[in-house]
Tab-separated table of C-alpha atoms and ligand atoms in Angstrom:
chain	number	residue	atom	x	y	z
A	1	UNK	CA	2.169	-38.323	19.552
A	2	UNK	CA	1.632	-41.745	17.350
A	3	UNK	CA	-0.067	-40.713	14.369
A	4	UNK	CA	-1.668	-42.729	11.284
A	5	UNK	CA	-2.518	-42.356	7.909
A	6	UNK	CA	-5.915	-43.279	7.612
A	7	UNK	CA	-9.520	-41.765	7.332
A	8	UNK	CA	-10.738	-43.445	11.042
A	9	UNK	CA	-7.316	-42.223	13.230
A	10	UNK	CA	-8.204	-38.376	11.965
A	11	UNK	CA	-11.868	-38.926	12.432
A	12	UNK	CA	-11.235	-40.287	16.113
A	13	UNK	CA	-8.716	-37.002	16.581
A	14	UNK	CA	-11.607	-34.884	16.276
A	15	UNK	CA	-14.146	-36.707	18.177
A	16	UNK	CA	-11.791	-36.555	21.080
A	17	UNK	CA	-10.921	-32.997	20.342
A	18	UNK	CA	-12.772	-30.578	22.904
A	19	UNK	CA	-12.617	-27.617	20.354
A	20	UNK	CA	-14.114	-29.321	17.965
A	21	UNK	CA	-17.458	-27.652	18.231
A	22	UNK	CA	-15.997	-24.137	17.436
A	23	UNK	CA	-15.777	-25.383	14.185
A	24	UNK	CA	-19.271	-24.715	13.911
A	25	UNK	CA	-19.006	-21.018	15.085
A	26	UNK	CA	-17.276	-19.951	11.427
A	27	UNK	CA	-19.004	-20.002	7.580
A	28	UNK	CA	-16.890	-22.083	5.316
A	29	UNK	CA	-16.657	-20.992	1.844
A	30	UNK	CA	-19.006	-21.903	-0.771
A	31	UNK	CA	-17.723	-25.334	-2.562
A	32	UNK	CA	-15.907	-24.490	-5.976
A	33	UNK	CA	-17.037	-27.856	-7.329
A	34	UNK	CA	-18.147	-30.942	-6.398
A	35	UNK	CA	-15.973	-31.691	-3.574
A	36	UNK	CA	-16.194	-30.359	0.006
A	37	UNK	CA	-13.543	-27.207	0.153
A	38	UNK	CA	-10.617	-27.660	2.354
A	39	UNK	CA	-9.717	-24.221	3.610
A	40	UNK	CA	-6.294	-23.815	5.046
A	41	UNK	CA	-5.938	-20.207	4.270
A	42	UNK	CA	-6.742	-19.209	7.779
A	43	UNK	CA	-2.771	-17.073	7.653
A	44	UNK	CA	-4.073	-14.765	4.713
A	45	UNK	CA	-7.742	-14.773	5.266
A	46	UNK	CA	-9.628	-16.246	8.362
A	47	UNK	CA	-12.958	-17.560	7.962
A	48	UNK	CA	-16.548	-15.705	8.774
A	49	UNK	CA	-17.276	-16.192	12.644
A	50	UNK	CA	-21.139	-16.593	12.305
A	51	UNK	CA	-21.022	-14.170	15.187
A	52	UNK	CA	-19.706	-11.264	13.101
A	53	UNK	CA	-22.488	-10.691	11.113
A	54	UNK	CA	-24.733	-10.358	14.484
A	55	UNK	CA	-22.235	-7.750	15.827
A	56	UNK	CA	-22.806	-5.619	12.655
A	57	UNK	CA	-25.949	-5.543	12.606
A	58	UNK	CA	-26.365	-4.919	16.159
A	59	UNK	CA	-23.816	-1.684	15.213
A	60	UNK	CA	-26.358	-1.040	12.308
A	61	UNK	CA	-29.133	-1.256	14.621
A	62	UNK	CA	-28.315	1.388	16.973
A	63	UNK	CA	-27.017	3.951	14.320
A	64	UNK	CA	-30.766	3.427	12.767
A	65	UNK	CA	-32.017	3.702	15.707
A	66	UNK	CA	-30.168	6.352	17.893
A	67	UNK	CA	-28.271	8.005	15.381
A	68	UNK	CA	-26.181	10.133	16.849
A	69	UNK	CA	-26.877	9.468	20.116
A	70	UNK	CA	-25.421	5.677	19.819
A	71	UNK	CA	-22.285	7.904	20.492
A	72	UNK	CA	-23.515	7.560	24.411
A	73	UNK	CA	-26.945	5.670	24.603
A	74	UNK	CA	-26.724	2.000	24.351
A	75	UNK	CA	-25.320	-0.447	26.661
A	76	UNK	CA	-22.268	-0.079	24.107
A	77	UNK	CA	-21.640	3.278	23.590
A	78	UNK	CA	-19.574	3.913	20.690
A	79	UNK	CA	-17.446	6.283	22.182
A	80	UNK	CA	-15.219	3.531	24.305
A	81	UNK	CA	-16.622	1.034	21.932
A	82	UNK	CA	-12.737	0.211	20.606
A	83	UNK	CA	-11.934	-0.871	24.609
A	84	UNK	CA	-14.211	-3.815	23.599
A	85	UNK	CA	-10.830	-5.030	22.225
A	86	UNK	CA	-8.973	-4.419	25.018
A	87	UNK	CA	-9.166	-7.693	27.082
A	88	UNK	CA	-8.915	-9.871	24.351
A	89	UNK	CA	-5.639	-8.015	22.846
A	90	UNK	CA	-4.544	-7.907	26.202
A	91	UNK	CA	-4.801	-11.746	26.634
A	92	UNK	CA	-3.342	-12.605	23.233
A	93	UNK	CA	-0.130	-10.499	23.229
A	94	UNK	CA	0.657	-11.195	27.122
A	95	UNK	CA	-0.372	-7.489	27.534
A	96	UNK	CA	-2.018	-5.110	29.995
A	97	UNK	CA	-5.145	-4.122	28.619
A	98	UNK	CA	-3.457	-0.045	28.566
A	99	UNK	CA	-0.822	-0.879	26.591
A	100	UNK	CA	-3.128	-2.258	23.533
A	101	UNK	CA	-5.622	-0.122	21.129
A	102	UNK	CA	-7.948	-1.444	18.397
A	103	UNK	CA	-6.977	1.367	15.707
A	104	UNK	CA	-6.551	1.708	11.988
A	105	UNK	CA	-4.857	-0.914	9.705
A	106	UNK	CA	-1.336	-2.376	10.369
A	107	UNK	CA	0.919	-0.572	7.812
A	108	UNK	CA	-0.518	2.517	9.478
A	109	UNK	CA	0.084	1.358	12.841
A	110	UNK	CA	3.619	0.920	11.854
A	111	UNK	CA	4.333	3.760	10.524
A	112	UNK	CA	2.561	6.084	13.526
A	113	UNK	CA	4.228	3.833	15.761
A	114	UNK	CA	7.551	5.178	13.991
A	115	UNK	CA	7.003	8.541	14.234
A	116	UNK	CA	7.346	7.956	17.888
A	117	UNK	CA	9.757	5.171	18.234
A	118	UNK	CA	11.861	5.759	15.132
A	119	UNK	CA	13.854	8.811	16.050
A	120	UNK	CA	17.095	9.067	13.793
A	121	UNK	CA	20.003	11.140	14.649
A	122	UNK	CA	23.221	11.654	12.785
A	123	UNK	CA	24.905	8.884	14.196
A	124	UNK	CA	22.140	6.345	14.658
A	125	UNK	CA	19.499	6.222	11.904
A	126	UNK	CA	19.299	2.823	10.846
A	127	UNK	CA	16.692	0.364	10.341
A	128	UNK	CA	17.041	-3.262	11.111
A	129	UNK	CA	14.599	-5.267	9.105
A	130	UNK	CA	14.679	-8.659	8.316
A	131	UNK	CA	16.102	-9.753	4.572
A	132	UNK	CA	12.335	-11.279	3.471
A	133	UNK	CA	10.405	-8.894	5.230
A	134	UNK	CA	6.518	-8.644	3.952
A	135	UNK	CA	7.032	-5.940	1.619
A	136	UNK	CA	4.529	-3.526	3.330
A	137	UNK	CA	7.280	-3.610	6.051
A	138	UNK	CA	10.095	-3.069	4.045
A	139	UNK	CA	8.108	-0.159	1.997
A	140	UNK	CA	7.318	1.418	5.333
A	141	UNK	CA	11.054	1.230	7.079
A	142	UNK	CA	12.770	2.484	3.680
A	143	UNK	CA	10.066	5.587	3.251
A	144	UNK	CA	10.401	6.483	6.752
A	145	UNK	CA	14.520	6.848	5.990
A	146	UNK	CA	14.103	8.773	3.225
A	147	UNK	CA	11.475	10.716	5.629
A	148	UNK	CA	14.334	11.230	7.925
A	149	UNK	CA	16.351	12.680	5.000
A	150	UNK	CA	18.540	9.282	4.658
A	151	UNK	CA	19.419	7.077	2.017
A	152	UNK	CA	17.631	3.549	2.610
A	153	UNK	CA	19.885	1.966	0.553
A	154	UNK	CA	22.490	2.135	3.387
A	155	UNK	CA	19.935	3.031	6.170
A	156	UNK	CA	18.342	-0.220	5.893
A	157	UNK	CA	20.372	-3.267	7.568
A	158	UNK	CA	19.069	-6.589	6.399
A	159	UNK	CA	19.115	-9.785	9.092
A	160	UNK	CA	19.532	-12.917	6.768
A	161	UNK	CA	19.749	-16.273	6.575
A	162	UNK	CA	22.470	-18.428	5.915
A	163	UNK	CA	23.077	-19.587	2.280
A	164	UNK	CA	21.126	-22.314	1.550
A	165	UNK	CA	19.135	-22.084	4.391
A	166	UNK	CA	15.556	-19.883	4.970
A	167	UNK	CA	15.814	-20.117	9.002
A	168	UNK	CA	16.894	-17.056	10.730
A	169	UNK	CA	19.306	-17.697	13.718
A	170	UNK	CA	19.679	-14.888	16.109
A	171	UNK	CA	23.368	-15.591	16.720
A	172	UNK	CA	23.185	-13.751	13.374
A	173	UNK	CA	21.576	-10.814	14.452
A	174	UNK	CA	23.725	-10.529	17.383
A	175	UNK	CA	26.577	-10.831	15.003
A	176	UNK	CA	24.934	-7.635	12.852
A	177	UNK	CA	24.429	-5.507	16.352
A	178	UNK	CA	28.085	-6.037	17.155
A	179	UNK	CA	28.734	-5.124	14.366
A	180	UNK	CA	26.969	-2.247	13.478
A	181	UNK	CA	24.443	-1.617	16.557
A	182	UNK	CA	25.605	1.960	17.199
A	183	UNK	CA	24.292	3.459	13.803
A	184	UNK	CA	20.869	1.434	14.252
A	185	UNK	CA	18.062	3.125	16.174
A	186	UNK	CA	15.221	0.550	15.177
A	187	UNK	CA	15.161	-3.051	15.048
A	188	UNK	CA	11.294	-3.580	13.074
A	189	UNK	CA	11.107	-7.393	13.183
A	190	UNK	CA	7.784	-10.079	12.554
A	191	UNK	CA	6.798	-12.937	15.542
A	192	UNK	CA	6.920	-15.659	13.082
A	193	UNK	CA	8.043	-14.908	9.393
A	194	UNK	CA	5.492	-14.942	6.912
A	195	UNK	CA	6.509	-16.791	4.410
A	196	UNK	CA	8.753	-19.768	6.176
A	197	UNK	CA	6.195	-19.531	9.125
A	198	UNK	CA	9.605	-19.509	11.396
A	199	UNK	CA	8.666	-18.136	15.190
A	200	UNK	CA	10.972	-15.571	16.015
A	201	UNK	CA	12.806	-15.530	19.415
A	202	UNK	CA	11.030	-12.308	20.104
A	203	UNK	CA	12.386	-12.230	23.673
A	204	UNK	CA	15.565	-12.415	22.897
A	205	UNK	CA	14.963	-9.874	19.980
A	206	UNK	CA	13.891	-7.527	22.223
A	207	UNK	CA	17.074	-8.025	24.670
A	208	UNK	CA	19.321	-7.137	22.046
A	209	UNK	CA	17.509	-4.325	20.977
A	210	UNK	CA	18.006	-3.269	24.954
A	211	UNK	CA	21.403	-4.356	24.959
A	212	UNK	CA	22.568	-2.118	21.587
A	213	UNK	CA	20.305	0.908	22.337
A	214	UNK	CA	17.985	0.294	19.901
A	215	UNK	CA	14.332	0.794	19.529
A	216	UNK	CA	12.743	-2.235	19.017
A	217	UNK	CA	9.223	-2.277	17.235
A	218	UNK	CA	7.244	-5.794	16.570
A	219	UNK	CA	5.035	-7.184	13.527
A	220	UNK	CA	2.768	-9.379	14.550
A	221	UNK	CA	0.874	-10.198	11.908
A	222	UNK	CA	1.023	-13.718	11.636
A	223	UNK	CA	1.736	-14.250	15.417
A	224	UNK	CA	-1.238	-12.869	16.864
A	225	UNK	CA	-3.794	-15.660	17.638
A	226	UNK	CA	-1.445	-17.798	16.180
A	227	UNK	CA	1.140	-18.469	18.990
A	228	UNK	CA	1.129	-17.503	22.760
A	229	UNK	CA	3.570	-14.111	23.629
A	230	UNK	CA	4.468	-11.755	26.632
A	231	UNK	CA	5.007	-8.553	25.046
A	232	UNK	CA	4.823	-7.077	28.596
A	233	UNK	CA	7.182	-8.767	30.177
A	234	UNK	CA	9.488	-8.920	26.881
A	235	UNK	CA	9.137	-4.764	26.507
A	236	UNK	CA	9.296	-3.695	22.787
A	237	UNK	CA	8.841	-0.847	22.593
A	238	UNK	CA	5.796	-1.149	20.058
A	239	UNK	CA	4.344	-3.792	17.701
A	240	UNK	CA	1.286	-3.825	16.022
A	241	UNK	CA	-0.724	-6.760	13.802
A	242	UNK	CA	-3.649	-6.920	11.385
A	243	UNK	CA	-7.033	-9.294	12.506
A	244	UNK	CA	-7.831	-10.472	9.319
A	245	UNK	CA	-5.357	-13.635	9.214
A	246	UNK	CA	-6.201	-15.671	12.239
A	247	UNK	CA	-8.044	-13.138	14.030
A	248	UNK	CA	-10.702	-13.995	11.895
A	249	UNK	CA	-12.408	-10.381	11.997
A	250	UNK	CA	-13.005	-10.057	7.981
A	251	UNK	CA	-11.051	-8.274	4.674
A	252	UNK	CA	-9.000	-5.166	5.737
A	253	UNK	CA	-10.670	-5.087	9.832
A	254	UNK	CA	-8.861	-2.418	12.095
A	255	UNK	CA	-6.345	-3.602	13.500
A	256	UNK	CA	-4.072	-3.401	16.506
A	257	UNK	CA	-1.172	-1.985	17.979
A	258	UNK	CA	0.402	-2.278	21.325
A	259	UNK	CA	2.659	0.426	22.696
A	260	UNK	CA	4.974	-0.457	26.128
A	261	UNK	CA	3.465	0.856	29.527
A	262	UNK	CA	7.317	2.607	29.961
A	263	UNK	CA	6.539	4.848	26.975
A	264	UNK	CA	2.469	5.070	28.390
A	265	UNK	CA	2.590	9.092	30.551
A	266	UNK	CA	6.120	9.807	28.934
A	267	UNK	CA	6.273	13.587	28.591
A	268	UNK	CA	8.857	13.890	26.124
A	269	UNK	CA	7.604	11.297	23.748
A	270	UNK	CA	6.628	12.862	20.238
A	271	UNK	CA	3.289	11.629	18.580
A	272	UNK	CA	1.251	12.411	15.951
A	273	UNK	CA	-1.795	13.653	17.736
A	274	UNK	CA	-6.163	13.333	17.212
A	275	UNK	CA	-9.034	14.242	18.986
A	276	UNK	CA	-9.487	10.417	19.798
A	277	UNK	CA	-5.611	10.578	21.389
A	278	UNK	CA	-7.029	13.656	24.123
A	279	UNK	CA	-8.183	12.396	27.130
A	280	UNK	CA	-11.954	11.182	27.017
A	281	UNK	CA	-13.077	12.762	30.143
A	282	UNK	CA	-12.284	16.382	28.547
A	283	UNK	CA	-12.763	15.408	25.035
A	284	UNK	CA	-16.000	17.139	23.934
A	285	UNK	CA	-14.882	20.547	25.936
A	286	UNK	CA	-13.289	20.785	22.741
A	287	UNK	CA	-10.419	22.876	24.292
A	288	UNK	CA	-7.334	24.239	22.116
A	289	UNK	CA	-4.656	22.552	24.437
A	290	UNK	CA	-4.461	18.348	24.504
A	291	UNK	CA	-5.275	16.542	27.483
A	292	UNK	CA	-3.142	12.956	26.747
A	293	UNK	CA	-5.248	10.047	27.208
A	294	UNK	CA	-3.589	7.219	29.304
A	295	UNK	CA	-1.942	4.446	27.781
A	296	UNK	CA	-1.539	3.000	23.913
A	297	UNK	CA	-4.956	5.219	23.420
A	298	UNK	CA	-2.850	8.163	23.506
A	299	UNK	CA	-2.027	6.873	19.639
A	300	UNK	CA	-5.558	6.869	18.544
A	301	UNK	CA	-6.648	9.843	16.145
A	302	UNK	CA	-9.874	9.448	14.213
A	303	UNK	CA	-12.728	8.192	16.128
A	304	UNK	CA	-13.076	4.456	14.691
A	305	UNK	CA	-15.182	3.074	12.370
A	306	UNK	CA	-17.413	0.745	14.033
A	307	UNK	CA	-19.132	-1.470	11.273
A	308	UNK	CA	-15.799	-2.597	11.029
A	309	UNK	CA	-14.723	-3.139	14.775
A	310	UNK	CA	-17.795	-5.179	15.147
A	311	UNK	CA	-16.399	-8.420	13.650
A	312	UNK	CA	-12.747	-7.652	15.272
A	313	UNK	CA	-14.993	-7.433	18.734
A	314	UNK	CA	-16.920	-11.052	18.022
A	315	UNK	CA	-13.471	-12.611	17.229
A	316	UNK	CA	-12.376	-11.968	20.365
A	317	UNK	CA	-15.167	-13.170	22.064
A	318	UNK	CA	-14.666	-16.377	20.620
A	319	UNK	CA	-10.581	-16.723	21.025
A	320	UNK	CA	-11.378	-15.985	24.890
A	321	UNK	CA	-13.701	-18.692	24.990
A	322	UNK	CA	-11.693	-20.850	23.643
A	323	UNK	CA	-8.458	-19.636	25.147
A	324	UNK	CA	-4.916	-19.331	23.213
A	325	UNK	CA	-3.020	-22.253	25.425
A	326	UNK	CA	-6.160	-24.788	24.561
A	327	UNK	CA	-5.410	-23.598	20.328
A	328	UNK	CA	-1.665	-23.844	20.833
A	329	UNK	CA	-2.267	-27.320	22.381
A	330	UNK	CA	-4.148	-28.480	19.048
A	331	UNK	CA	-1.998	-26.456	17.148
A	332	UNK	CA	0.883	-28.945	17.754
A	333	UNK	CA	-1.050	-32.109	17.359
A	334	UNK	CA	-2.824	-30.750	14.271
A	335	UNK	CA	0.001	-28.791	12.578
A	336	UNK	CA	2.499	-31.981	13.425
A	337	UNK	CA	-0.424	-34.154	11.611
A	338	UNK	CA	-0.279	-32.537	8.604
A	339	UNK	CA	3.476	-32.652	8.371
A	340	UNK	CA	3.521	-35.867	9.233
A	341	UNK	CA	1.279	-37.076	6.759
A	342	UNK	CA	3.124	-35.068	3.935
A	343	UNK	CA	6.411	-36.527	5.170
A	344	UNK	CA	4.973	-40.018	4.967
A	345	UNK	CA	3.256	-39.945	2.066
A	346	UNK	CA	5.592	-37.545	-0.057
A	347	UNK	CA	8.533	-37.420	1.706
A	348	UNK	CA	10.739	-37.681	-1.065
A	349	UNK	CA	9.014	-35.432	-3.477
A	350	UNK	CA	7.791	-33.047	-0.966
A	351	UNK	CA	9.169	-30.924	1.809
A	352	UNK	CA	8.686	-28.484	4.705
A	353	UNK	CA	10.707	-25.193	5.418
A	354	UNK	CA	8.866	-24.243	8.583
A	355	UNK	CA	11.037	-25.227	11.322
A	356	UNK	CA	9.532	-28.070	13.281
A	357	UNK	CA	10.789	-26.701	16.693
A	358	UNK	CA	9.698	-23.027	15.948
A	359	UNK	CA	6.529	-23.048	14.622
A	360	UNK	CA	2.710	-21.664	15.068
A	361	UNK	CA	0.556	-23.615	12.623
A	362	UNK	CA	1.726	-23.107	9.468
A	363	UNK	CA	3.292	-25.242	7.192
A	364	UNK	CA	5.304	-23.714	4.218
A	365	UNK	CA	5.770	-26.303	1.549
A	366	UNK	CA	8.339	-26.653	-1.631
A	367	UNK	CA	8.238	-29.278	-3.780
A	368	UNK	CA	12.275	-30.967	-3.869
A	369	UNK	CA	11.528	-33.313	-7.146
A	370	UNK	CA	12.585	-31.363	-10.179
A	371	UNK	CA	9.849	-33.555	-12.134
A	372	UNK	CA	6.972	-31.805	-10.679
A	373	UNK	CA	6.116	-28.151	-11.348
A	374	UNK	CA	5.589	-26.722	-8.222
A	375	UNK	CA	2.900	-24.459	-9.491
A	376	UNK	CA	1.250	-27.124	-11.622
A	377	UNK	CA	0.622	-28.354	-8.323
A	378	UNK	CA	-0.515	-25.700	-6.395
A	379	UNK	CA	-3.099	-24.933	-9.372
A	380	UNK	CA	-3.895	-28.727	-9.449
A	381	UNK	CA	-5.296	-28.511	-5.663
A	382	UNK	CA	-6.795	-25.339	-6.356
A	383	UNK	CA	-8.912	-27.467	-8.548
A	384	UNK	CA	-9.574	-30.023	-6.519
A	385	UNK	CA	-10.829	-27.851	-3.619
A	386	UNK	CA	-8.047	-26.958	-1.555
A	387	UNK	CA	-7.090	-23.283	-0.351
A	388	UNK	CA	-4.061	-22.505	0.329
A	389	UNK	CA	-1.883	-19.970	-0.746
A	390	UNK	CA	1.241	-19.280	-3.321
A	391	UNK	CA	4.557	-17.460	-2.600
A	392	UNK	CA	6.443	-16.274	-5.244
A	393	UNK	CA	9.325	-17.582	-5.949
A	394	UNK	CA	8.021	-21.812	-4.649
A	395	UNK	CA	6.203	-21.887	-1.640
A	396	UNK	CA	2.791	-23.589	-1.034
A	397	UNK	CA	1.202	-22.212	2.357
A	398	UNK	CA	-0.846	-24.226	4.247
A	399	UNK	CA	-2.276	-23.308	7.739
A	400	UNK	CA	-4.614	-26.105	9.489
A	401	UNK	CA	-5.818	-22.973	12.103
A	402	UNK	CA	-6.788	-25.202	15.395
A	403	UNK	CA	-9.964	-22.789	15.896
A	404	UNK	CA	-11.915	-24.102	12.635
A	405	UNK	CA	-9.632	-26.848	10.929
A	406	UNK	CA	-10.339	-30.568	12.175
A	407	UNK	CA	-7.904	-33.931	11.783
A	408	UNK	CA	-10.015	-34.693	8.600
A	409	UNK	CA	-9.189	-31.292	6.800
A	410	UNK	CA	-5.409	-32.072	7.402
A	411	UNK	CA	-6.340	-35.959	5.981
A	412	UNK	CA	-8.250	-34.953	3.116
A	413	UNK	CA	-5.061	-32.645	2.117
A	414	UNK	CA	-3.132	-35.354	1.940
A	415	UNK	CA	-5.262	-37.498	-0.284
A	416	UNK	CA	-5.623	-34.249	-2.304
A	417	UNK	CA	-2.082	-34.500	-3.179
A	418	UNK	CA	-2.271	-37.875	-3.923
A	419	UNK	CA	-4.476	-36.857	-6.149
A	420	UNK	CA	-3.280	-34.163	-7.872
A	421	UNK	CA	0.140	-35.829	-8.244
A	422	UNK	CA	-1.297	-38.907	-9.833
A	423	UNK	CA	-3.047	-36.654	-12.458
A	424	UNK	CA	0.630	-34.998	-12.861
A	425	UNK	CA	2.237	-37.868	-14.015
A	426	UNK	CA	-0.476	-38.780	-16.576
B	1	PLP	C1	-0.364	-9.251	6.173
B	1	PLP	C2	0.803	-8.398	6.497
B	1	PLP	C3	0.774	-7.024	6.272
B	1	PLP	C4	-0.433	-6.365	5.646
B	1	PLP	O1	-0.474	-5.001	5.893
B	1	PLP	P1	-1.860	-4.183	5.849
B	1	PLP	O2	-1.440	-2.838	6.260
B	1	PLP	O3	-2.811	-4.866	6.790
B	1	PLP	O4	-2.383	-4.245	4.457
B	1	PLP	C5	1.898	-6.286	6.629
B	1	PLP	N1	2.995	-6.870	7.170
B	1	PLP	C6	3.043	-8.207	7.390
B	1	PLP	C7	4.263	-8.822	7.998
B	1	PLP	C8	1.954	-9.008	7.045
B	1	PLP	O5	2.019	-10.329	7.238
């Protein structure tokens, strides 16, 4: 695609854009000053659908007015309410609708998801992680080896990158599995790396887990609703994600986890059981024994909190209608703008470490001239409007999400840094 830098070529993007209207469908956030706020925070926190707040207080509605009875009495009873999630998880991840369940937050997910997918024996305990995992992930991996009764110091294998580079190749975690595949019973790797916004091979992630023996357990955080995957036909054996980044369903929402329709009726699978896990039919008989539900239910415990399934439910609404190949489509238009535009502008004072053939929509920025203060920077646009986010140790994330960001958001970030740099050198 030909771009240009100018006000009238974004402007005409997004006339011609046929999801521009769902722009409309989310609250922006309050201006911090005089200029119009350019939000491109959509990987940390995604906006307000409009529609949330309806779902809630259609939730708050029937516990006023049913009380307990909204358990069974309305058109949505709240007893199946979390398979309101179903089809759109389903369509997201390249699932079947039994192998996904709305259910708790993602850290939590993980580590339930471990307790029956991270089995250790003597000879093959470790953990495969990757060498700038989230922390949350790293946390979780290196408790559940000491859980195990192993050290995580040498239970934790690390897939790297290359000096001097931040891409991950997967030669190199083929070369690690030759290595040392035999000791490892868990590979517990993201779909696109937070921080260099990198898409993982995922498929081929999951072949070499098949290939060593290994369990092989997903992160999707900042993949899901983000980039287009087949976790059926690419069989982890779990993964599980969060819906507050571009899911859009609000601070801390419940979140989601997806667990392989092999493991689905296993009888000699060990989980951590709930009420919510026993089959529904038999549920209230309240029996001593457990009746397994089918499918990635089985995992459920507590019965969910619905206030805050609402929004996750009116997010999904919305992604169906406007369907994950149409976003992906803008993505790459909208996404390649942005770059393009920083390239052009600032291409020898700023650069890009998301790779430009494996990418969802975020852009991870570093600054390459030593005269500007990368964080001087970031705070600079912060004052001026823009939202985007700071990584420790010199990263400026930027997201243009194709669901609510237009041609003139990625535009007006551009003249932003014009700005803010010309005020830098004064
Ligand atoms: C955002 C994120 C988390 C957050 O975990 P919560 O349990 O939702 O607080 C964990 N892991 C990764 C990779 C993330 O990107």
């Amino acid at each position: 695609m030909k771009y240009a830098d100018s006000r009238e070529f974004a402007a005409a993007q997004d006339r011609a854009d046929p999801l521009a209207a769902f722009r409309e469908h989310f609250n922006f956030p309050l201006p911090r000053g005089k200029r119009s706020p350019v939000y491109l925070c959509g990987n940390s926190l995604g906006l307000q659908p409009k529609l949330a707040a309806q779902f809630v207080n259609d939730e708050l509605r029937n516990w006023k007015d049913f009380a307990v009875d909204g358990h069974f009495h309305p058109d949505q009873p709240w007893i199946s309410y979390h398979r309101r999630c179903a089809s759109g998880f389903a369509e997201l991840t390249g699932s079947l609708q039994s192998e996904v369940v709305a259910m708790n937050t993602l850290t939590v997910n993980l580590h339930l998801l471990m307790a029956s997918f991270y089995r250790p024996t003597k000879e093959r305990f470790k953990i495969v992680i990757e060498s700038q995992a989230f922390p949350s992930d790293r946390y979780a991996a290196a408790s559940q080896l000491r859980m195990h009764g192993h050290d995580d110091a040498t239970g934790l294998l690390e897939w790297a990158s290359r000096d001097g580079e931040t891409r991950l190749h997967i030669e190199d975690l083929e070369a690690l599995l030759d290595r040392h595949g035999d000791s490892v019973s868990l590979l517990l790797l993201p779909g696109v790396q937070y921080y260099t916004g990198q898409v993982i091979d995922m498929a081929a992630v999951c072949n070499l887990g098949r290939k060593h023996g290994c369990a092989v357990g997903l992160d999707l955080a900042h993949a899901i609703g983000n980039v287009e995957m087949a976790l059926h036909d690419w069989a982890p054996d779990f993964a599980a994600w969060c819906t507050y980044k571009y899911l859009n369903a609000g601070p801390g929402a419940i979140a989601g986890a997806f667990v392989h329709e092999k493991h689905c009726d296993s009888d000699n699978l060990e989980q951590l059981h709930g009420w919510w896990g026993h089959d529904e039919a038999t549920r209230f008989k309240m029996a001593k024994s457990f009746t397994p539900a089918a499918g990635a239910e089985l995992w459920q415990m507590s019965n969910p909190p619905i206030l805050a399934l609402a929004p996750v439910v009116a997010s999904l609404q919305i992604f169906q209608e406007a369907g994950l190949a149409a976003l992906r489509a803008k993505a790459e238009k909208l996404t390649g703008y942005l770059d393009w535009l920083v390239a052009t502008r600032f291409g020898d004072r700023i650069g890009s470490i998301t790779p430009a053939d494996a990418r969802g929509c975020q852009l991870s920025l570093i600054v390459k001239d030593p005269s500007i203060d990368a964080r001087s920077l970031f705070d600079k646009l912060c004052e001026l409007d823009v939202t985007g986010d700071w990584r420790e140790p010199d990263v400026i994330r930027v997201a243009p999400v194709p669901l609510y960001n237009n041609f003139e958001d990625a535009f007006e970030f551009a003249e932003r840094i014009s700005l803010a740099l010309s005020s830098h050198r004064t």
